[in-house]
mmCIF file of C-alpha atoms in Angstrom:
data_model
loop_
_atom_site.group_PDB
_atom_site.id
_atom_site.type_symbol
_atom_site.label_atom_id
_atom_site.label_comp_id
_atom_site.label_asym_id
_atom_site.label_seq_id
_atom_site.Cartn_x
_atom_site.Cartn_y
_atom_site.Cartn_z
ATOM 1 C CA UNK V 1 -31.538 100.259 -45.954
ATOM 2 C CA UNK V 2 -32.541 97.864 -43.422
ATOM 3 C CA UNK V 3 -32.822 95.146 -46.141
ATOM 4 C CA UNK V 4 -29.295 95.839 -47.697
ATOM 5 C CA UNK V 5 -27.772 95.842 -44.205
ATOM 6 C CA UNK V 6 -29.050 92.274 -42.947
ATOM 7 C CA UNK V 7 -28.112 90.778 -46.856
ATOM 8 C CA UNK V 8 -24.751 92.448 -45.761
ATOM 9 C CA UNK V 9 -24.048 90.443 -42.309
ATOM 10 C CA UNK V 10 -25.737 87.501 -43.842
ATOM 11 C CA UNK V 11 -23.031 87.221 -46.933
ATOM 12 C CA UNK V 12 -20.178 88.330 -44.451
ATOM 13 C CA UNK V 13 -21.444 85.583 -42.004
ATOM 14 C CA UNK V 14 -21.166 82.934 -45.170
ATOM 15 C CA UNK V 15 -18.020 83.800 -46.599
ATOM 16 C CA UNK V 16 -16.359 83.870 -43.129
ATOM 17 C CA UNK V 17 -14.982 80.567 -42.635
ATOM 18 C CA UNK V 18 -14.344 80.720 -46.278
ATOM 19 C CA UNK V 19 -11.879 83.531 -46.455
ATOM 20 C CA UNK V 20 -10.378 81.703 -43.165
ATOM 21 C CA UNK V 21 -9.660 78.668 -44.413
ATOM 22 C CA UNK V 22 -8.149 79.637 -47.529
ATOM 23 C CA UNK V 23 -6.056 82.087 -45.416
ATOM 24 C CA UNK V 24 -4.742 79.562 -42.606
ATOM 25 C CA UNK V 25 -3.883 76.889 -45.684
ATOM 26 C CA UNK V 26 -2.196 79.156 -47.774
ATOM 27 C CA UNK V 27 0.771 78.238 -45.758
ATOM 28 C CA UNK V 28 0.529 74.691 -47.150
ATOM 29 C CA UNK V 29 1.453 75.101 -49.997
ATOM 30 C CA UNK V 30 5.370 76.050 -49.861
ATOM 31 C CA UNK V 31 7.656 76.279 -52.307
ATOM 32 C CA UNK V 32 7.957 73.041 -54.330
ATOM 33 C CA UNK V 33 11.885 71.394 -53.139
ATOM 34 C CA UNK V 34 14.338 69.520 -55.712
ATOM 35 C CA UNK V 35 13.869 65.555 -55.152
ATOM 36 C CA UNK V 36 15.997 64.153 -53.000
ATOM 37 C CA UNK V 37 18.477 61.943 -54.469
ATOM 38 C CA UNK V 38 18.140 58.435 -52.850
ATOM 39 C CA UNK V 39 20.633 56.921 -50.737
ATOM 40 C CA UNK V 40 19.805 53.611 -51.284
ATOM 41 C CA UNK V 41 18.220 51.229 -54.000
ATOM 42 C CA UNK V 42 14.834 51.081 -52.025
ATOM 43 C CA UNK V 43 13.443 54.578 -51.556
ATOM 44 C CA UNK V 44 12.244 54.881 -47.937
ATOM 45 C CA UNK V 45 8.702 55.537 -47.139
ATOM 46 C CA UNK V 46 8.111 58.622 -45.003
ATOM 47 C CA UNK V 47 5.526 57.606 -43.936
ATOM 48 C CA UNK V 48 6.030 54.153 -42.783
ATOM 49 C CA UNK V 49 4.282 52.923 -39.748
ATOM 50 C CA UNK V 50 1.879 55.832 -39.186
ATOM 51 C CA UNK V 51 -1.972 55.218 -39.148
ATOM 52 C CA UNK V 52 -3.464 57.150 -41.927
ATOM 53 C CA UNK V 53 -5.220 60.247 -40.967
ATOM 54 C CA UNK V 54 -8.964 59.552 -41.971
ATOM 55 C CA UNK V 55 -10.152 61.193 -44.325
ATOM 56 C CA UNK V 56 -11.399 65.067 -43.626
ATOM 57 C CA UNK V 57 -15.501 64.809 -44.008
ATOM 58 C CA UNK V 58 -15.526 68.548 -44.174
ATOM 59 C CA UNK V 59 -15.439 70.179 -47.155
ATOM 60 C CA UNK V 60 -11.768 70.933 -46.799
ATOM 61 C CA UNK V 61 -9.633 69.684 -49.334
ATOM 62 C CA UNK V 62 -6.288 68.340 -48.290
ATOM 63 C CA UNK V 63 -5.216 66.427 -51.112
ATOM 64 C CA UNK V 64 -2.858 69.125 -52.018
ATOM 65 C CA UNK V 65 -0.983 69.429 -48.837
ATOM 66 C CA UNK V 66 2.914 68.731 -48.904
ATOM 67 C CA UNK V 67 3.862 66.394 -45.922
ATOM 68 C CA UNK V 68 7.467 65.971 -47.588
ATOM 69 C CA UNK V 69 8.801 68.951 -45.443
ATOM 70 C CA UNK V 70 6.888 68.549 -42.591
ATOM 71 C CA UNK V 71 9.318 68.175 -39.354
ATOM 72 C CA UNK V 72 7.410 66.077 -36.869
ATOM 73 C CA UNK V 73 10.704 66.303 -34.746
ATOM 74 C CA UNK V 74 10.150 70.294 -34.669
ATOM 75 C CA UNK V 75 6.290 70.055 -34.491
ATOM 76 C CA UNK V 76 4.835 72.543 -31.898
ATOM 77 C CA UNK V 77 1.996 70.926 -29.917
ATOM 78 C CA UNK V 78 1.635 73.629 -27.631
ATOM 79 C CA UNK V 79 0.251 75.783 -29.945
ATOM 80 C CA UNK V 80 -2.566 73.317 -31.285
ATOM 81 C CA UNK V 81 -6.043 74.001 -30.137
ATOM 82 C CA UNK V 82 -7.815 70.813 -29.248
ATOM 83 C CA UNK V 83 -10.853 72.633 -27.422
ATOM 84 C CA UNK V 84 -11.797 75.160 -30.615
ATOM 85 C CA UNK V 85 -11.713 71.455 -33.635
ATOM 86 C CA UNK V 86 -14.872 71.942 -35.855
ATOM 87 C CA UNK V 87 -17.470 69.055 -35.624
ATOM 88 C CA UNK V 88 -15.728 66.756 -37.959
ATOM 89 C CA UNK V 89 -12.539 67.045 -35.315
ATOM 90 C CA UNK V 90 -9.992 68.566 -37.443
ATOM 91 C CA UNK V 91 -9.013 72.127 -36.750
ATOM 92 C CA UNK V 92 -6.064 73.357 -38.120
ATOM 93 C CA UNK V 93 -6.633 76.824 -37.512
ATOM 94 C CA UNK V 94 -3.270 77.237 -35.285
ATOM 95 C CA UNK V 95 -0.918 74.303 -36.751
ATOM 96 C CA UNK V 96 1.941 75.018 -38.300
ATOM 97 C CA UNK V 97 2.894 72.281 -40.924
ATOM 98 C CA UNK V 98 5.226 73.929 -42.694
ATOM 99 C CA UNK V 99 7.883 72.903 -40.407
ATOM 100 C CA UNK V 100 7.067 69.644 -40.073
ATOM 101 C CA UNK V 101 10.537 66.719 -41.009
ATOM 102 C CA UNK V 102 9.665 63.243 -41.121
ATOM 103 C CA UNK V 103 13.040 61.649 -41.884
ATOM 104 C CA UNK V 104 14.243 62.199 -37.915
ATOM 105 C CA UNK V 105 11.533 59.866 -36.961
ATOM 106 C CA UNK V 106 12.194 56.389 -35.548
ATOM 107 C CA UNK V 107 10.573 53.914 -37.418
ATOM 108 C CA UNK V 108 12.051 50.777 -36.019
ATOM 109 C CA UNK V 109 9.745 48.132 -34.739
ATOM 110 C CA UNK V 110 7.853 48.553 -31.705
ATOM 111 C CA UNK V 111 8.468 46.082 -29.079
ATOM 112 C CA UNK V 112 5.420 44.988 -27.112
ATOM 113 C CA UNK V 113 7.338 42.773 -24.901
ATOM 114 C CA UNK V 114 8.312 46.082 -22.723
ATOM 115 C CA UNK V 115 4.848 47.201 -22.727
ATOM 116 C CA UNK V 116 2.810 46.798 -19.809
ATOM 117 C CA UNK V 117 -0.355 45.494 -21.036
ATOM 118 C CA UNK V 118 -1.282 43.415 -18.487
ATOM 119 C CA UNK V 119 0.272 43.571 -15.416
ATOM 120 C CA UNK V 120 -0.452 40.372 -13.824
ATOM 121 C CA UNK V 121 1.073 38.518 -16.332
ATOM 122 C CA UNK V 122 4.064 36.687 -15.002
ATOM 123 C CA UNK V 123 7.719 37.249 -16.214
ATOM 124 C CA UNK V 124 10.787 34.996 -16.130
ATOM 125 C CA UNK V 125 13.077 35.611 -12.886
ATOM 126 C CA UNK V 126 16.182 35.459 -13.588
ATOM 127 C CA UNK V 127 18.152 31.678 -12.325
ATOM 128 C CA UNK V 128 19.297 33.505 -8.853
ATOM 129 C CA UNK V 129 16.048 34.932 -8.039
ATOM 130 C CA UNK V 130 14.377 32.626 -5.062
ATOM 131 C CA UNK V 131 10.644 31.265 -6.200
ATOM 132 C CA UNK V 132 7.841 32.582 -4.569
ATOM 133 C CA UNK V 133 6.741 29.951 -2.662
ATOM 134 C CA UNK V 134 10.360 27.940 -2.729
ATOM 135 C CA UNK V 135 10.206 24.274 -2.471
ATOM 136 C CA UNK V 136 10.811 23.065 1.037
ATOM 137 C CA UNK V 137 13.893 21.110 2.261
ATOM 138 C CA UNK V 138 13.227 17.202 2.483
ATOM 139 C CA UNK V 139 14.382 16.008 5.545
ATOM 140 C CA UNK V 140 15.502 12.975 7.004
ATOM 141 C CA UNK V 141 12.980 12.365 8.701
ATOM 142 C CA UNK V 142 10.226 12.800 5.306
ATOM 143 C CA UNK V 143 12.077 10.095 3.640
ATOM 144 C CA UNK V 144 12.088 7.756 6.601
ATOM 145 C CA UNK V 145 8.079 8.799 6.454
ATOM 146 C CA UNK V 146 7.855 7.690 2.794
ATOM 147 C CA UNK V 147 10.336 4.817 2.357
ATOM 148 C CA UNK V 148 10.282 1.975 5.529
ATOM 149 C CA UNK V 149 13.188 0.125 6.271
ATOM 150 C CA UNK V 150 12.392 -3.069 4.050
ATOM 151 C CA UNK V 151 13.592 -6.946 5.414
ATOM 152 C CA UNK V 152 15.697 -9.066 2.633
ATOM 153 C CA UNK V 153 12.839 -11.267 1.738
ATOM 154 C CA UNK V 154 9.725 -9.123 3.013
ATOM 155 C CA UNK V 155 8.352 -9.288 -0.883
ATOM 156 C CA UNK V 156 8.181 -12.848 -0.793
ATOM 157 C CA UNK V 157 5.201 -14.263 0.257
ATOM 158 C CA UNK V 158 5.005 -16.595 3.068
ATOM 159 C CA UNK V 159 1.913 -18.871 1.618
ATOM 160 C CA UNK V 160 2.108 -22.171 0.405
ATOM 161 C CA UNK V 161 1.698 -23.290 -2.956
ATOM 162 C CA UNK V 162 1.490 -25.801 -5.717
ATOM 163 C CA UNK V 163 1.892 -26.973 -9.613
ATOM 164 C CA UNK V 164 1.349 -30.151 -11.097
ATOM 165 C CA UNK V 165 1.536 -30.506 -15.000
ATOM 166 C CA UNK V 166 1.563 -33.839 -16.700
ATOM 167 C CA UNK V 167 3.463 -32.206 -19.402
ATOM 168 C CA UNK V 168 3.927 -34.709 -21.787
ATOM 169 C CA UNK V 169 1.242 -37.786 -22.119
ATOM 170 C CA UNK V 170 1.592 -39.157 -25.568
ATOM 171 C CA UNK V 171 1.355 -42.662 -28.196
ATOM 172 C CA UNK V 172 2.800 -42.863 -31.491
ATOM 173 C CA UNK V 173 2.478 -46.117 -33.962
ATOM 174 C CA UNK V 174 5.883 -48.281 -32.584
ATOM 175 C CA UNK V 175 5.643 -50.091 -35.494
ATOM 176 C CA UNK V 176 6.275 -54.238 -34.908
ATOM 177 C CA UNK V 177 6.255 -53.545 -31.159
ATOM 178 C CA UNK V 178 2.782 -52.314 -31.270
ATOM 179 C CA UNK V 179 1.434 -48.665 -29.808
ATOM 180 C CA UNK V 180 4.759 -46.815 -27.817
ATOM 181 C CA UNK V 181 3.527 -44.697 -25.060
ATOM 182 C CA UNK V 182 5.424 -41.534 -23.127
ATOM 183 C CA UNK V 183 5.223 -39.380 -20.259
ATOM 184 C CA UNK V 184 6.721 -36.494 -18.333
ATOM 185 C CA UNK V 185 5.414 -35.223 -15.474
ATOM 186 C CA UNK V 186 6.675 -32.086 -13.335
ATOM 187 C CA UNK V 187 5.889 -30.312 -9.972
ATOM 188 C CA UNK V 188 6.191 -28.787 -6.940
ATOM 189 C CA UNK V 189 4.951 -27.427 -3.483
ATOM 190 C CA UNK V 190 6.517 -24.936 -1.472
ATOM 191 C CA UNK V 191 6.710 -21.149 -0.807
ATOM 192 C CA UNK V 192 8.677 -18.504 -3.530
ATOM 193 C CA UNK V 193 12.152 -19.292 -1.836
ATOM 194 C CA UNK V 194 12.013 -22.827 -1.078
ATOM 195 C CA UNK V 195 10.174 -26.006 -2.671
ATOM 196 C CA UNK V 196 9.711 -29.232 -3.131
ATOM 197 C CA UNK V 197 10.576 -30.904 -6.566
ATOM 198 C CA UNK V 198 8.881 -34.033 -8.476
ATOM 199 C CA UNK V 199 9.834 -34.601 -11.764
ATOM 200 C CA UNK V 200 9.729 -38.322 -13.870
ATOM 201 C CA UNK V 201 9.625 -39.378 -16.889
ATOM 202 C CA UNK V 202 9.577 -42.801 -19.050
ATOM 203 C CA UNK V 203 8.183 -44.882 -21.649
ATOM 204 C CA UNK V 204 6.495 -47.934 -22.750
ATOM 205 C CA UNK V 205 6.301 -50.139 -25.779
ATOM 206 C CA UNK V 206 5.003 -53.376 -26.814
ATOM 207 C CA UNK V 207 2.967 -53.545 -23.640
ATOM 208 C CA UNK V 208 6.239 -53.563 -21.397
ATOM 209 C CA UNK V 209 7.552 -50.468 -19.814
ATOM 210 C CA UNK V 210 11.360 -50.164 -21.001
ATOM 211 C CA UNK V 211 12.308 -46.801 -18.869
ATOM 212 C CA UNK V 212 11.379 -45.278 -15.951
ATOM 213 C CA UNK V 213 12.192 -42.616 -13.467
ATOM 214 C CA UNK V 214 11.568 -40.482 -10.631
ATOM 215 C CA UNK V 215 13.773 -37.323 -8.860
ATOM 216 C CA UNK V 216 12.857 -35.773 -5.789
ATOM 217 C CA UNK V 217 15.040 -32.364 -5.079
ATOM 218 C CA UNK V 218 14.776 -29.585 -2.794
ATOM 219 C CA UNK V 219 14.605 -26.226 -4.473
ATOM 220 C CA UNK V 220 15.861 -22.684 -3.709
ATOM 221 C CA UNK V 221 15.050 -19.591 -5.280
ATOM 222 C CA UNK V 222 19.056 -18.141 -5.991
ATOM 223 C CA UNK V 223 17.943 -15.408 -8.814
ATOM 224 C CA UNK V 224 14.575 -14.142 -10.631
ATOM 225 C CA UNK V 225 13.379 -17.111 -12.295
ATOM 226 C CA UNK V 226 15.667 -19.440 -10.900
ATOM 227 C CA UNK V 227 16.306 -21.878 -8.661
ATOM 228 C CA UNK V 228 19.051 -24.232 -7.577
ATOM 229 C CA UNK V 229 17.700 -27.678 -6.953
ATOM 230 C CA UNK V 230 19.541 -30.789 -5.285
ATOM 231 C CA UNK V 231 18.062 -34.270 -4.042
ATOM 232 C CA UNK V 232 18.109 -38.034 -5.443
ATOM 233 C CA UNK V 233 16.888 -39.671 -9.183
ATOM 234 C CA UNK V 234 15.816 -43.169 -8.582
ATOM 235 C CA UNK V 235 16.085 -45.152 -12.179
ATOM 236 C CA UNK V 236 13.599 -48.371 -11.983
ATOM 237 C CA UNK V 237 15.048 -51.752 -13.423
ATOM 238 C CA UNK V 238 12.796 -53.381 -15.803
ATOM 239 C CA UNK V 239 12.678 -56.083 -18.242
ATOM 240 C CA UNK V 240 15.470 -57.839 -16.010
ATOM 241 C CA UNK V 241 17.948 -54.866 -16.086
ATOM 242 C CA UNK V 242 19.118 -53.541 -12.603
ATOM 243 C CA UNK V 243 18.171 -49.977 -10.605
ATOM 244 C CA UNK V 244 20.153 -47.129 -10.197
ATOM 245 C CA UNK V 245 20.203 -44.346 -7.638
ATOM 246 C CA UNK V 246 21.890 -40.944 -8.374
ATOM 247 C CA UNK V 247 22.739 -37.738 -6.289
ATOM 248 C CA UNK V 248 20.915 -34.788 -8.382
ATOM 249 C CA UNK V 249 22.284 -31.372 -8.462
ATOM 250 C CA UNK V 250 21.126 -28.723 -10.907
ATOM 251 C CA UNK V 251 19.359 -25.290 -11.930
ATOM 252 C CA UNK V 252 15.512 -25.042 -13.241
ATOM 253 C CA UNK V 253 15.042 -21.608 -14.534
ATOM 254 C CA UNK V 254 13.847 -19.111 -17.375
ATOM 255 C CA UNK V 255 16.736 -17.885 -19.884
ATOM 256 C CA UNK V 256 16.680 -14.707 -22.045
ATOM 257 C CA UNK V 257 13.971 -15.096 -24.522
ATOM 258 C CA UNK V 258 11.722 -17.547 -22.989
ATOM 259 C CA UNK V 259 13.669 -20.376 -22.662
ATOM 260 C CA UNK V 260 12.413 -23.066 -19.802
ATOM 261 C CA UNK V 261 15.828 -24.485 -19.266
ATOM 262 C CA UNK V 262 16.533 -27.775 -16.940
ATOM 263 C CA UNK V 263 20.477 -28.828 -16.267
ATOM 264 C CA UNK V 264 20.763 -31.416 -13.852
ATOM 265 C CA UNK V 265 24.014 -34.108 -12.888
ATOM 266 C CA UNK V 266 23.836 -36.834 -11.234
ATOM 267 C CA UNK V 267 26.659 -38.736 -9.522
ATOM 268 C CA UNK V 268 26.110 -42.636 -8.822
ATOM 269 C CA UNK V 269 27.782 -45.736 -8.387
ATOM 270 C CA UNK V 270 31.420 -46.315 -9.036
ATOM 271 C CA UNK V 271 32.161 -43.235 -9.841
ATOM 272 C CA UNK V 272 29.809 -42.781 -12.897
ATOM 273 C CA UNK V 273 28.627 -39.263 -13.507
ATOM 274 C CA UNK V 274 26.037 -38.226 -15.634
ATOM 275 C CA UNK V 275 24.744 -35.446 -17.453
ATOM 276 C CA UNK V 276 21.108 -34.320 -18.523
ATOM 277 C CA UNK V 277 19.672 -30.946 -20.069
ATOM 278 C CA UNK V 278 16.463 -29.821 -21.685
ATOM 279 C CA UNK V 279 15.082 -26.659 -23.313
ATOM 280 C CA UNK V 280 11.602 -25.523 -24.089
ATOM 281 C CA UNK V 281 10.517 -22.789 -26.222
ATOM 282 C CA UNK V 282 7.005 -21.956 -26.528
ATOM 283 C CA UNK V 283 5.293 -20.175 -29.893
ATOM 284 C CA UNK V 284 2.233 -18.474 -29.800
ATOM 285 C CA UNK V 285 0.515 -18.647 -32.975
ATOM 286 C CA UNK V 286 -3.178 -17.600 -31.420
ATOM 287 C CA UNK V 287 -3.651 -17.442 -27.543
ATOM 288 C CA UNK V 288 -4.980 -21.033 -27.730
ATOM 289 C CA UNK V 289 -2.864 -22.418 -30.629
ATOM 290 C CA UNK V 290 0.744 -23.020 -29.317
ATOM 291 C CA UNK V 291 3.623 -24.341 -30.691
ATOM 292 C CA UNK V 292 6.356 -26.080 -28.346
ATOM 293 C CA UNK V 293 10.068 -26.902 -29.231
ATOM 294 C CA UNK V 294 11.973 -28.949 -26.885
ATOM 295 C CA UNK V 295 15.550 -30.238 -27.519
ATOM 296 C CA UNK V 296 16.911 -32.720 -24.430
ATOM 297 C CA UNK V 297 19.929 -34.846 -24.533
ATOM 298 C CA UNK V 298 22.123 -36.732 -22.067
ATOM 299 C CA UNK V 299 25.821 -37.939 -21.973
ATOM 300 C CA UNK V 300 27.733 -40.259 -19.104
ATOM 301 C CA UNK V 301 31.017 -40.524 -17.984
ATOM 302 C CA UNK V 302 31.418 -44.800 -18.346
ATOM 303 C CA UNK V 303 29.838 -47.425 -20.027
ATOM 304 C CA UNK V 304 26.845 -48.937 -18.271
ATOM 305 C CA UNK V 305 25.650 -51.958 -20.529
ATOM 306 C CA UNK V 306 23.135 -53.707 -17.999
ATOM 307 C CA UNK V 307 20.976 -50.448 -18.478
ATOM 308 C CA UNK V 308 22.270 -49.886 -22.336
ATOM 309 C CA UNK V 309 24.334 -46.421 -21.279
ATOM 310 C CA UNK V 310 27.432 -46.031 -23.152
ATOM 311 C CA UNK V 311 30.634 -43.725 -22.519
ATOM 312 C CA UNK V 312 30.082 -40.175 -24.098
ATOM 313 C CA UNK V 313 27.096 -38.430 -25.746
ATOM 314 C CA UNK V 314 24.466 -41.098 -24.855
ATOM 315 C CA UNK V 315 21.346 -39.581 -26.887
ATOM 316 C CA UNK V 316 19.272 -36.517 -28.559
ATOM 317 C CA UNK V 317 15.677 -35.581 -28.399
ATOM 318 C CA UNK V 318 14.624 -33.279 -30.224
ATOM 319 C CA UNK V 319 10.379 -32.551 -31.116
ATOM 320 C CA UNK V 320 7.732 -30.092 -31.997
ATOM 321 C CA UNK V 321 4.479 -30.418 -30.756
ATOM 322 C CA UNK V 322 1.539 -28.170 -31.931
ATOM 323 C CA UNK V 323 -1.460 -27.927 -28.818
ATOM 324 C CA UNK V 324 -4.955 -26.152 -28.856
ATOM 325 C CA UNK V 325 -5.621 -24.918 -25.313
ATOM 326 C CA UNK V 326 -9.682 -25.275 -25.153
ATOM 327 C CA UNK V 327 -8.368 -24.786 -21.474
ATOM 328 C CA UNK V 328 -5.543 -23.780 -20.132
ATOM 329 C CA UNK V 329 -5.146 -26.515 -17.717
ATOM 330 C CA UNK V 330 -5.913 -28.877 -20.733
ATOM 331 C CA UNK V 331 -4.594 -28.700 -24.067
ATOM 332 C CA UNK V 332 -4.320 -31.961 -26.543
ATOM 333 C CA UNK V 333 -1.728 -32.073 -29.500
ATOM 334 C CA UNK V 334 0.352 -33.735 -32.126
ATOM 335 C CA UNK V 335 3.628 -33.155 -33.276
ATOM 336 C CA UNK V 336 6.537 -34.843 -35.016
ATOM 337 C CA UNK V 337 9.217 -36.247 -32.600
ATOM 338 C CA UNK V 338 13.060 -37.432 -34.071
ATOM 339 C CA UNK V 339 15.625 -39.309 -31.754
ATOM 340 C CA UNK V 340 18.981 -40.549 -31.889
ATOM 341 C CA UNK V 341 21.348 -42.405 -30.051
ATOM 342 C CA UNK V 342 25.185 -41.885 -30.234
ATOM 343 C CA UNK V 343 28.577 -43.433 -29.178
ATOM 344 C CA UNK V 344 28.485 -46.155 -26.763
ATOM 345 C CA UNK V 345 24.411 -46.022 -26.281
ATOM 346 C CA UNK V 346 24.318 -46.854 -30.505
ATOM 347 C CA UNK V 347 26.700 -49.778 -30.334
ATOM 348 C CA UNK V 348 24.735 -51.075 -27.522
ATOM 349 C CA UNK V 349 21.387 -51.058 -29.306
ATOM 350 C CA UNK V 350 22.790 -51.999 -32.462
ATOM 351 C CA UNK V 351 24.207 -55.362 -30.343
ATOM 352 C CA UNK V 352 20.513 -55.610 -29.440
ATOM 353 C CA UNK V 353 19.570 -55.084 -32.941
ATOM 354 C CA UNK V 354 17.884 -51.928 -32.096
ATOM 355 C CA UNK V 355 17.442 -48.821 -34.368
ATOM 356 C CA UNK V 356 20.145 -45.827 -33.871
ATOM 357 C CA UNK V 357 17.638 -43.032 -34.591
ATOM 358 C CA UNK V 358 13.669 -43.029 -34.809
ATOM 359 C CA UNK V 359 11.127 -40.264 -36.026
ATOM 360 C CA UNK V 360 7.923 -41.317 -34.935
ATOM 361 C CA UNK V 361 4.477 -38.763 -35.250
ATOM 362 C CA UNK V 362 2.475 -38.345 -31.815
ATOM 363 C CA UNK V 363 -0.911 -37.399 -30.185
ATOM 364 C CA UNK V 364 -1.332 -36.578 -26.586
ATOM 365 C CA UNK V 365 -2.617 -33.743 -23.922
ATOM 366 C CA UNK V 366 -0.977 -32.056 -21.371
ATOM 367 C CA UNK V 367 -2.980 -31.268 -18.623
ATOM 368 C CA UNK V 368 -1.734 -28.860 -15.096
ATOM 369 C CA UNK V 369 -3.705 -28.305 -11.989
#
């Protein structure tokens, strides 16, 4: 009897949880519903953006259960029993599924951006909102601090300088009349504003020296890169010919581009007034192998025959000259030189039986310090 009655508890004991969870999930299974007929082309997912419920590692078998009717709008979580789940966590011993709807759910996108995840992260103020730590007022009195009255010329140095160039020093074959030889020399002394001026120029043939002059000018700085210069040119008299003396007013400056540009006139004697210009361009091949054009010309208001100046467009220049710079304060060079002489100048050298125009091939140096 004993026996019988402990095989008794022992089979009621087992078949216990058995008997209850076929009797709480007999509810599960309701009454199969008529499909719904779909509203739209793409049927919706009732079950879109829920996490699926792992699976059950009991030996309850879910696979079965109809979720289609549950309402999760109507779902009673009062009633669940967190504290009595079985070791595997599920325990659905008091839930009531049956009455579970998914279609009232809200299954639009969750935005994070309202979501305080982390609190010290800073948000945009709106435009009327003051900052923080607001930017203080500058005062008249911080900009006197940071920006000094400034005198007209107080960023012009006071120091005295210097340049000297013998820019041109050059021979060339002068055919009949022997080697020709050529210079022009520039410089000056002075501060940034105001300087001192020395510029000449002439040439040489046959062993006699046919031209020669010198002009002394004061300069003044009137714009960046330029200045306004003014003073005498002294023309010497050789071979028997007579001197001249001119007042010299002109610019020396750097155009757009790079252009070293000289305009000078000159006023002498009787009236006659004169006109010179040059321009300089220099081409940088390598920073030692330079290439400089130069294009000068001059034209005079009367005829001058003791010093073979005629009325008009007196003469062109024009050259190119190719220099290495082993130095930069000495540089030697050849280049290809063509000059011409026009109006009253070519009838005067043709009376002299002179040539009109002459392209002659040179070697020289230029040398600054």
């Amino acid at each position: 009897m004993t026996i019988g009655l402990v095989t008794a508890l022992s089979l009621a004991t087992g078949l216990a949880p058995a008997w209850g969870q076929e009797t709480d999930h007999a509810s599960h299974h309701p009454e199969a519903k008529p499909a719904a007929t779909q509203s739209s082309a793409k049927p919706v997912d009732p079950h879109a953006g829920h996490e699926p419920t792992p699976p059950d590692r009991s030996s309850n078998d879910h696979g079965t259960m109809d979720h289609g009717s549950m309402d999760h709008g109507t779902m009673e979580h009062g009633s669940m029993e967190h504290g009595t789940a079985d070791p595997d966590g599920n325990d659905h011993s008091t839930m009531d599924h049956s009455g579970m709807n998914h279609s009232g759910m809200d299954d639009s996108p969750m935005d994070h951006g309202s979501m305080g995840h982390q609190p010290g992260a800073s948000q945009d103020l709106p435009a009327t909102v003051e900052p923080h730590e607001p930017i203080p007022v500058i005062t008249p009195a911080d900009r006197a601090a940071a920006f000094q009255d400034l005198d007209e010329h107080v960023m012009h140095g006071t120091s005295i300088n210097s340049y000297w160039a013998l820019d041109r020093l050059e021979a060339w074959d002068a055919d009949e009349d022997g080697t020709g030889i050529a210079w022009e020399a520039k410089g000056w002394v002075g501060s940034d504003l105001n300087r001192l001026w020395l510029r000449s120029e002439g040439e040489r043939a046959g062993g006699s020296t046919e031209s020669a002059d010198v002009e002394v000018l004061y300069g003044r700085a009137i714009a960046p890169w330029w200045d306004a210069v003014a003073g005498v040119r002294h023309d010497f008299g050789f071979g028997g010919g007579p001197s001249r003396t001119y007042a010299a007013l002109g610019v020396i400056g750097l155009a757009p581009y790079k252009f070293e540009v000289e305009a000078t006139a000159y006023l002498g004697e009787s009236g006659q007034v004169g006109l010179g210009a040059e321009a300089e361009y220099e081409m940088l091949f390598t920073n030692r192998l330079i290439g400089q054009w130069l294009v000068e010309g001059e034209a005079w208001s009367k005829d001058d025959p003791a010093v073979g100046i005629g009325s008009g467009l007196s003469k062109v220049e024009a050259g190119f000259r190719l220099r290495y710079e082993f130095h930069r304060q000495f540089a030697p060079y050849v280049g290809v030189v063509w000059e011409r002489a026009y109006g009253g100048t070519a009838d005067q050298r043709r009376a002299r039986s002179g040539d009109v125009d002459d392209t002659r091939v040179v070697a020289g140096v230029r040398i600054w310090f």
